[in-house]
Tab-separated table of C-alpha atoms in Angstrom:
chain	number	residue	atom	x	y	z
A	30	UNK	CA	9.041	-20.985	9.738
A	31	UNK	CA	7.167	-19.613	12.502
A	32	UNK	CA	10.230	-16.729	12.538
A	33	UNK	CA	9.650	-15.471	9.703
A	34	UNK	CA	5.679	-14.585	10.953
A	35	UNK	CA	5.704	-11.113	12.461
A	36	UNK	CA	2.306	-9.223	14.005
A	37	UNK	CA	2.487	-5.317	14.773
A	38	UNK	CA	2.443	-4.984	18.255
A	39	UNK	CA	2.108	-1.552	20.528
A	40	UNK	CA	5.335	0.792	20.672
A	41	UNK	CA	6.580	-0.198	17.503
A	42	UNK	CA	8.046	-3.468	18.635
A	43	UNK	CA	7.775	-6.839	16.159
A	44	UNK	CA	7.056	-10.565	18.167
A	45	UNK	CA	7.162	-13.734	16.131
A	46	UNK	CA	3.563	-15.080	16.323
A	47	UNK	CA	2.778	-17.863	18.711
A	48	UNK	CA	1.513	-20.975	17.365
A	49	UNK	CA	-0.566	-23.120	18.883
A	50	UNK	CA	0.860	-26.465	19.268
A	51	UNK	CA	-0.817	-29.636	16.662
A	52	UNK	CA	-2.522	-32.494	17.882
A	53	UNK	CA	0.377	-34.112	16.593
A	54	UNK	CA	3.321	-32.216	19.037
A	55	UNK	CA	6.464	-34.097	19.552
A	56	UNK	CA	6.102	-36.326	23.287
A	57	UNK	CA	9.291	-36.584	26.149
A	58	UNK	CA	11.195	-38.772	22.742
A	59	UNK	CA	11.210	-35.612	20.444
A	60	UNK	CA	12.262	-32.283	23.031
A	61	UNK	CA	15.926	-32.917	21.993
A	62	UNK	CA	14.861	-31.909	18.755
A	63	UNK	CA	11.922	-29.532	20.008
A	64	UNK	CA	14.412	-27.918	22.466
A	65	UNK	CA	17.299	-27.183	18.782
A	66	UNK	CA	14.462	-25.846	16.890
A	67	UNK	CA	13.633	-23.447	19.876
A	68	UNK	CA	16.855	-22.828	19.918
A	69	UNK	CA	16.749	-22.038	16.137
A	70	UNK	CA	13.564	-20.128	15.775
A	71	UNK	CA	15.355	-18.193	18.447
A	72	UNK	CA	18.007	-16.664	16.318
A	73	UNK	CA	16.253	-16.313	13.763
A	74	UNK	CA	13.829	-13.890	15.841
A	75	UNK	CA	16.746	-12.374	17.629
A	76	UNK	CA	19.166	-11.058	13.827
A	77	UNK	CA	14.532	-10.884	12.320
A	78	UNK	CA	14.447	-7.660	15.414
A	79	UNK	CA	18.033	-6.724	15.243
A	80	UNK	CA	16.948	-5.873	11.646
A	81	UNK	CA	14.005	-4.023	11.960
A	82	UNK	CA	15.835	-2.187	14.501
A	83	UNK	CA	18.841	-1.064	12.284
A	84	UNK	CA	15.790	-0.709	9.297
A	85	UNK	CA	14.629	2.497	12.219
A	86	UNK	CA	18.450	3.306	12.633
A	87	UNK	CA	17.640	4.031	8.822
A	88	UNK	CA	14.696	5.072	9.485
A	89	UNK	CA	15.341	8.613	11.395
A	90	UNK	CA	18.996	8.775	9.624
A	91	UNK	CA	17.502	9.328	6.375
A	92	UNK	CA	15.007	12.076	7.054
A	93	UNK	CA	16.154	14.126	10.023
A	94	UNK	CA	14.034	16.878	9.995
A	95	UNK	CA	11.057	14.728	10.442
A	96	UNK	CA	11.020	13.148	13.383
A	97	UNK	CA	13.256	13.103	16.395
A	98	UNK	CA	14.010	9.786	17.908
A	99	UNK	CA	15.416	9.911	21.074
A	100	UNK	CA	16.105	7.157	22.492
A	101	UNK	CA	15.559	3.014	21.660
A	102	UNK	CA	15.275	1.025	24.777
A	103	UNK	CA	14.184	-3.144	25.014
A	104	UNK	CA	11.602	-3.561	27.419
A	105	UNK	CA	12.551	-7.719	26.920
A	106	UNK	CA	14.640	-9.521	23.926
A	107	UNK	CA	12.121	-9.750	22.267
A	108	UNK	CA	10.380	-6.183	21.151
A	109	UNK	CA	11.530	-3.353	20.320
A	110	UNK	CA	10.239	0.210	21.731
A	111	UNK	CA	10.368	4.006	20.913
A	112	UNK	CA	10.203	6.730	22.653
A	113	UNK	CA	7.258	8.874	22.039
A	114	UNK	CA	8.031	12.012	19.971
A	115	UNK	CA	7.743	15.836	21.838
A	116	UNK	CA	4.564	16.794	21.718
A	117	UNK	CA	3.862	19.927	19.489
A	118	UNK	CA	6.743	18.392	17.524
A	119	UNK	CA	6.528	19.385	13.305
A	120	UNK	CA	7.108	17.198	10.718
A	121	UNK	CA	8.449	17.706	7.776
A	122	UNK	CA	5.703	17.158	4.416
A	123	UNK	CA	6.543	13.781	3.129
A	124	UNK	CA	6.576	15.159	-0.691
A	125	UNK	CA	9.084	17.668	0.221
A	126	UNK	CA	11.245	14.776	1.508
A	127	UNK	CA	10.647	12.217	-1.692
A	128	UNK	CA	9.739	14.465	-4.708
A	129	UNK	CA	13.228	15.430	-6.039
A	130	UNK	CA	13.248	11.703	-6.513
A	131	UNK	CA	9.744	11.958	-9.038
A	132	UNK	CA	11.359	15.148	-10.667
A	133	UNK	CA	9.598	14.197	-14.082
A	134	UNK	CA	6.927	11.321	-13.431
A	135	UNK	CA	4.005	12.178	-15.489
A	136	UNK	CA	6.279	13.009	-18.630
A	137	UNK	CA	8.077	9.812	-17.587
A	138	UNK	CA	5.047	7.708	-17.625
A	139	UNK	CA	4.483	9.536	-20.976
A	140	UNK	CA	6.914	8.364	-22.334
A	141	UNK	CA	6.697	4.789	-21.932
A	142	UNK	CA	2.836	4.687	-23.916
A	143	UNK	CA	4.082	4.333	-26.777
A	144	UNK	CA	1.003	5.250	-29.286
A	145	UNK	CA	0.639	7.186	-32.408
A	146	UNK	CA	-3.026	7.027	-32.776
A	147	UNK	CA	-4.607	10.464	-31.506
A	148	UNK	CA	-7.445	9.316	-29.533
A	149	UNK	CA	-6.011	6.634	-27.796
A	150	UNK	CA	-2.501	8.658	-26.831
A	151	UNK	CA	-5.305	11.438	-25.395
A	152	UNK	CA	-7.079	8.566	-23.313
A	153	UNK	CA	-4.027	7.543	-22.062
A	154	UNK	CA	-2.477	10.509	-20.985
A	155	UNK	CA	-5.737	11.456	-19.395
A	156	UNK	CA	-4.934	11.420	-16.014
A	157	UNK	CA	-0.885	11.609	-16.348
A	158	UNK	CA	-1.441	15.748	-16.215
A	159	UNK	CA	0.969	15.826	-12.687
A	160	UNK	CA	-2.749	17.105	-10.946
A	161	UNK	CA	-2.914	13.118	-9.829
A	162	UNK	CA	-1.455	13.332	-5.318
A	163	UNK	CA	1.374	10.867	-6.638
A	164	UNK	CA	0.064	9.082	-3.175
A	165	UNK	CA	1.563	5.398	-4.500
A	166	UNK	CA	5.061	6.654	-5.934
A	167	UNK	CA	6.240	9.409	-2.623
A	168	UNK	CA	5.900	6.324	-0.647
A	169	UNK	CA	8.108	3.137	-2.598
A	170	UNK	CA	10.432	6.236	-3.521
A	171	UNK	CA	10.969	7.063	-0.022
A	172	UNK	CA	11.002	3.369	1.019
A	173	UNK	CA	13.344	2.921	-1.529
A	174	UNK	CA	15.802	5.157	0.748
A	175	UNK	CA	14.857	3.753	3.757
A	176	UNK	CA	15.821	-0.448	3.262
A	177	UNK	CA	19.234	1.363	0.995
A	178	UNK	CA	19.780	3.826	3.977
A	179	UNK	CA	20.028	0.305	5.880
A	180	UNK	CA	21.329	-2.274	3.896
A	181	UNK	CA	24.711	0.403	1.756
A	182	UNK	CA	23.924	3.792	3.792
A	183	UNK	CA	23.249	4.886	0.386
A	184	UNK	CA	20.629	7.876	0.003
A	185	UNK	CA	20.336	7.809	-3.691
A	186	UNK	CA	17.181	5.764	-5.160
A	187	UNK	CA	17.999	3.522	-8.282
A	188	UNK	CA	16.890	3.855	-11.775
A	189	UNK	CA	14.891	0.661	-11.214
A	190	UNK	CA	13.489	1.469	-7.708
A	191	UNK	CA	12.367	4.248	-8.987
A	192	UNK	CA	11.395	2.742	-11.936
A	193	UNK	CA	8.441	0.993	-10.144
A	194	UNK	CA	7.013	4.124	-8.809
A	195	UNK	CA	6.368	5.281	-11.960
A	196	UNK	CA	4.493	1.407	-12.810
A	197	UNK	CA	2.759	1.590	-9.738
A	198	UNK	CA	1.039	4.689	-10.386
A	199	UNK	CA	0.638	3.415	-13.363
A	200	UNK	CA	-1.108	-0.106	-12.829
A	201	UNK	CA	-3.010	2.728	-10.162
A	202	UNK	CA	-4.486	4.913	-12.551
A	203	UNK	CA	-5.512	1.818	-15.450
A	204	UNK	CA	-7.506	0.197	-11.730
A	205	UNK	CA	-8.968	4.487	-11.581
A	206	UNK	CA	-10.363	3.773	-15.415
A	207	UNK	CA	-11.664	0.744	-14.810
A	208	UNK	CA	-13.423	1.055	-11.402
A	209	UNK	CA	-15.087	4.141	-13.171
A	210	UNK	CA	-16.165	1.975	-16.117
A	211	UNK	CA	-17.541	-0.525	-13.641
A	212	UNK	CA	-19.230	1.955	-11.175
A	213	UNK	CA	-20.253	4.232	-14.834
A	214	UNK	CA	-18.833	7.453	-12.987
A	215	UNK	CA	-18.345	10.754	-13.698
A	216	UNK	CA	-16.541	12.563	-12.068
A	217	UNK	CA	-12.636	11.392	-11.225
A	218	UNK	CA	-9.569	14.339	-10.036
A	219	UNK	CA	-12.126	17.565	-10.451
A	220	UNK	CA	-12.720	16.476	-14.196
A	221	UNK	CA	-15.332	14.290	-16.885
A	222	UNK	CA	-14.046	11.007	-17.028
A	223	UNK	CA	-12.555	8.699	-20.001
A	224	UNK	CA	-15.654	6.564	-19.818
A	225	UNK	CA	-17.790	10.001	-20.004
A	226	UNK	CA	-15.465	11.427	-22.739
A	227	UNK	CA	-15.093	8.940	-25.014
A	228	UNK	CA	-17.299	5.993	-24.317
A	229	UNK	CA	-16.902	3.081	-22.194
A	230	UNK	CA	-15.139	0.457	-25.042
A	231	UNK	CA	-12.732	3.110	-25.453
A	232	UNK	CA	-12.013	3.905	-21.725
A	233	UNK	CA	-11.571	-0.754	-21.257
A	234	UNK	CA	-8.785	-0.376	-23.473
A	235	UNK	CA	-6.986	2.779	-23.121
A	236	UNK	CA	-6.696	1.099	-19.071
A	237	UNK	CA	-6.164	-1.957	-20.714
A	238	UNK	CA	-3.509	-0.229	-22.074
A	239	UNK	CA	-1.859	1.466	-19.779
A	240	UNK	CA	-1.544	-2.138	-18.185
A	241	UNK	CA	0.183	-2.758	-20.835
A	242	UNK	CA	2.327	-0.950	-20.728
A	243	UNK	CA	3.527	-0.910	-17.041
A	244	UNK	CA	3.763	-4.526	-17.338
A	245	UNK	CA	6.709	-4.251	-20.524
A	246	UNK	CA	8.457	-1.421	-18.310
A	247	UNK	CA	8.077	-4.003	-15.006
A	248	UNK	CA	10.049	-6.273	-17.203
A	249	UNK	CA	12.108	-4.308	-18.783
A	250	UNK	CA	13.862	-3.695	-14.548
A	251	UNK	CA	14.953	-7.234	-15.557
A	252	UNK	CA	14.072	-8.688	-11.887
A	253	UNK	CA	11.941	-12.751	-12.092
A	254	UNK	CA	11.307	-11.410	-7.945
A	255	UNK	CA	10.046	-7.701	-8.588
A	256	UNK	CA	8.023	-9.586	-11.414
A	257	UNK	CA	6.630	-12.175	-10.187
A	258	UNK	CA	5.817	-8.826	-7.078
A	259	UNK	CA	4.402	-7.263	-9.395
A	260	UNK	CA	1.991	-9.280	-11.578
A	261	UNK	CA	0.664	-10.143	-7.615
A	262	UNK	CA	-1.263	-7.091	-8.030
A	263	UNK	CA	-2.943	-7.005	-10.746
A	264	UNK	CA	-5.243	-10.432	-9.698
A	265	UNK	CA	-5.169	-8.742	-6.094
A	266	UNK	CA	-7.015	-5.935	-8.158
A	267	UNK	CA	-9.141	-7.832	-10.423
A	268	UNK	CA	-10.178	-9.944	-7.462
A	269	UNK	CA	-11.035	-7.592	-5.267
A	270	UNK	CA	-13.465	-5.817	-7.537
A	271	UNK	CA	-15.216	-9.238	-6.941
A	272	UNK	CA	-15.282	-9.311	-3.866
A	273	UNK	CA	-16.945	-5.615	-4.268
A	274	UNK	CA	-19.726	-7.309	-6.613
A	275	UNK	CA	-20.565	-10.054	-4.012
A	276	UNK	CA	-21.069	-9.532	-0.017
A	277	UNK	CA	-22.332	-11.838	3.360
A	278	UNK	CA	-25.066	-12.491	5.082
A	279	UNK	CA	-23.521	-13.060	8.636
A	280	UNK	CA	-22.799	-9.782	10.328
A	281	UNK	CA	-19.475	-11.157	11.641
A	282	UNK	CA	-18.168	-11.798	8.390
A	283	UNK	CA	-18.970	-8.295	7.011
A	284	UNK	CA	-16.293	-6.709	7.997
A	285	UNK	CA	-13.195	-9.015	7.029
A	286	UNK	CA	-15.005	-9.051	3.636
A	287	UNK	CA	-14.546	-5.236	3.193
A	288	UNK	CA	-10.951	-5.822	4.332
A	289	UNK	CA	-10.032	-7.568	2.268
A	290	UNK	CA	-11.728	-5.714	-0.692
A	291	UNK	CA	-10.190	-2.412	0.669
A	292	UNK	CA	-6.873	-4.768	0.156
A	293	UNK	CA	-7.469	-6.893	-2.470
A	294	UNK	CA	-7.884	-3.122	-4.878
A	295	UNK	CA	-5.944	0.156	-2.435
A	296	UNK	CA	-3.543	-1.872	-0.107
A	297	UNK	CA	-1.366	-5.426	-2.454
A	298	UNK	CA	0.122	-2.067	-4.903
A	299	UNK	CA	1.221	-0.725	-2.007
A	300	UNK	CA	1.823	-3.435	0.547
A	301	UNK	CA	3.931	-5.646	-3.108
A	302	UNK	CA	5.159	-2.273	-4.540
A	303	UNK	CA	7.182	-1.619	-1.159
A	304	UNK	CA	8.384	-4.883	-1.698
A	305	UNK	CA	9.392	-4.865	-4.362
A	306	UNK	CA	12.489	-2.172	-3.718
A	307	UNK	CA	13.330	-3.488	-0.597
A	308	UNK	CA	13.943	-6.971	-2.930
A	309	UNK	CA	16.362	-3.756	-4.655
A	310	UNK	CA	17.140	-2.911	-2.771
A	311	UNK	CA	18.108	-5.309	-0.290
A	312	UNK	CA	18.549	-8.852	0.093
A	313	UNK	CA	17.638	-9.410	3.382
A	314	UNK	CA	13.749	-10.846	3.929
A	315	UNK	CA	12.696	-10.101	7.165
A	316	UNK	CA	13.253	-6.266	5.244
A	317	UNK	CA	11.275	-7.509	2.960
A	318	UNK	CA	8.364	-8.478	4.964
A	319	UNK	CA	8.513	-5.406	6.943
A	320	UNK	CA	7.949	-3.357	4.069
A	321	UNK	CA	5.220	-5.672	2.856
A	322	UNK	CA	3.524	-4.576	6.375
A	323	UNK	CA	3.792	-1.346	6.047
A	324	UNK	CA	3.042	-0.695	3.091
A	325	UNK	CA	-0.258	-2.851	3.659
A	326	UNK	CA	-1.089	-1.165	6.715
A	327	UNK	CA	-0.157	2.413	4.742
A	328	UNK	CA	-2.440	1.022	2.614
A	329	UNK	CA	-5.364	-0.237	4.166
A	330	UNK	CA	-5.409	3.069	6.927
A	331	UNK	CA	-5.309	5.654	3.663
A	332	UNK	CA	-8.699	3.631	2.448
A	333	UNK	CA	-10.026	3.897	5.624
A	334	UNK	CA	-10.053	7.489	5.454
A	335	UNK	CA	-10.670	7.925	2.036
A	336	UNK	CA	-14.166	6.412	2.674
A	337	UNK	CA	-14.931	8.717	5.506
A	338	UNK	CA	-13.819	11.485	3.498
A	339	UNK	CA	-16.919	9.515	1.129
A	340	UNK	CA	-19.122	11.209	3.608
A	341	UNK	CA	-18.030	13.967	5.812
A	342	UNK	CA	-16.505	16.258	2.216
A	343	UNK	CA	-18.127	17.684	-0.223
A	344	UNK	CA	-17.464	16.586	-3.868
A	345	UNK	CA	-15.461	19.833	-3.857
A	346	UNK	CA	-12.814	19.103	-2.078
A	347	UNK	CA	-12.734	15.757	-3.067
A	348	UNK	CA	-13.087	15.563	-6.853
A	349	UNK	CA	-14.844	12.982	-7.482
A	350	UNK	CA	-18.645	12.384	-6.163
A	351	UNK	CA	-19.446	12.038	-2.872
A	352	UNK	CA	-21.479	9.811	-1.145
A	353	UNK	CA	-20.694	7.305	-4.230
A	354	UNK	CA	-20.608	4.120	-2.781
A	355	UNK	CA	-23.591	4.408	-1.007
A	356	UNK	CA	-25.738	4.283	-3.838
A	357	UNK	CA	-23.958	2.120	-5.726
A	358	UNK	CA	-25.461	-0.456	-2.269
A	359	UNK	CA	-20.882	-0.564	-1.593
A	360	UNK	CA	-21.221	-0.972	2.621
A	361	UNK	CA	-18.045	0.705	3.885
A	362	UNK	CA	-16.549	0.580	6.865
A	363	UNK	CA	-18.396	4.096	8.443
A	364	UNK	CA	-22.001	2.166	6.977
A	365	UNK	CA	-20.371	-1.285	9.266
A	366	UNK	CA	-19.261	0.661	11.816
A	367	UNK	CA	-23.685	2.321	12.176
A	368	UNK	CA	-25.436	-0.840	12.191
A	369	UNK	CA	-23.421	-2.385	14.525
A	370	UNK	CA	-24.220	0.506	17.093
A	371	UNK	CA	-27.877	0.150	15.489
A	372	UNK	CA	-28.358	-3.748	16.388
A	373	UNK	CA	-26.785	-3.040	19.566
A	374	UNK	CA	-28.949	-0.077	20.845
A	375	UNK	CA	-31.904	-2.303	19.338
A	376	UNK	CA	-30.699	-5.386	21.584
A	377	UNK	CA	-30.589	-3.381	24.596
């Protein structure tokens, strides 16, 4: 089991998580069994490292203009490192790389919303106007292409993998509609929110309908493992909202609480969507874990930067009111760091 747990280390390296011996560690009589288990774990680690190595090679071959890696070298048998990119090197826009797989994204989402009532249809399609960033679908299709190249050198995104991108955007949009009700937000993406136009009750129902349409699309894929992976996202969204409603009195627990909330509300969707397309494109469980960890860290970084922009940017550029979290009494990363600095200065 130890070989299936991985930590992201410096220089793009993956290593098995260290496990401290438990109180029931074997004595001399059990050394032969321990050695056998250690050898098996080492072999599994070597196989997993090679899977990661091959996946990185797939990424570089999939997107040759995105960056150039001149060589791979091994510092130790358990570490795979990438050489540094050249300074001043230009990177290809990931949206240009993935957008061909998402042509007609919002039109296809609107087709998933089988609604006959005019008002309800207008509410549900309100945010699917093509003006969103489509950040999550882009990440999903790029991960799908990388996994497909890694597994069978295919550069095409499967229909089921593209469906995951649509579903991810639908789940995200449903959560936005519900969040705006909870936060009593007045603007989103540069226009009035659903709850401000149609009222809170109807907004909740519209969010529910988008979520149900996403669930139907997910069931249509017909893969029980993928269904299980993405239903975890919905649970995490609810738990994350509850975490946001609470706080920790102990200052040492506050940042951990904030990161857990951030993962459940934002990163879980990206992490599990990346894992879902990897399951559809590659049978290797090590690749599934790598895809999950990649999505998790991208999601966390995305939200951390968004929380910084909440203080440093303006409403016109953000498309939504700034300092909204602070006005709601929510302590995000910048506030927690500022409090830490104030306390350090005070006690000095």
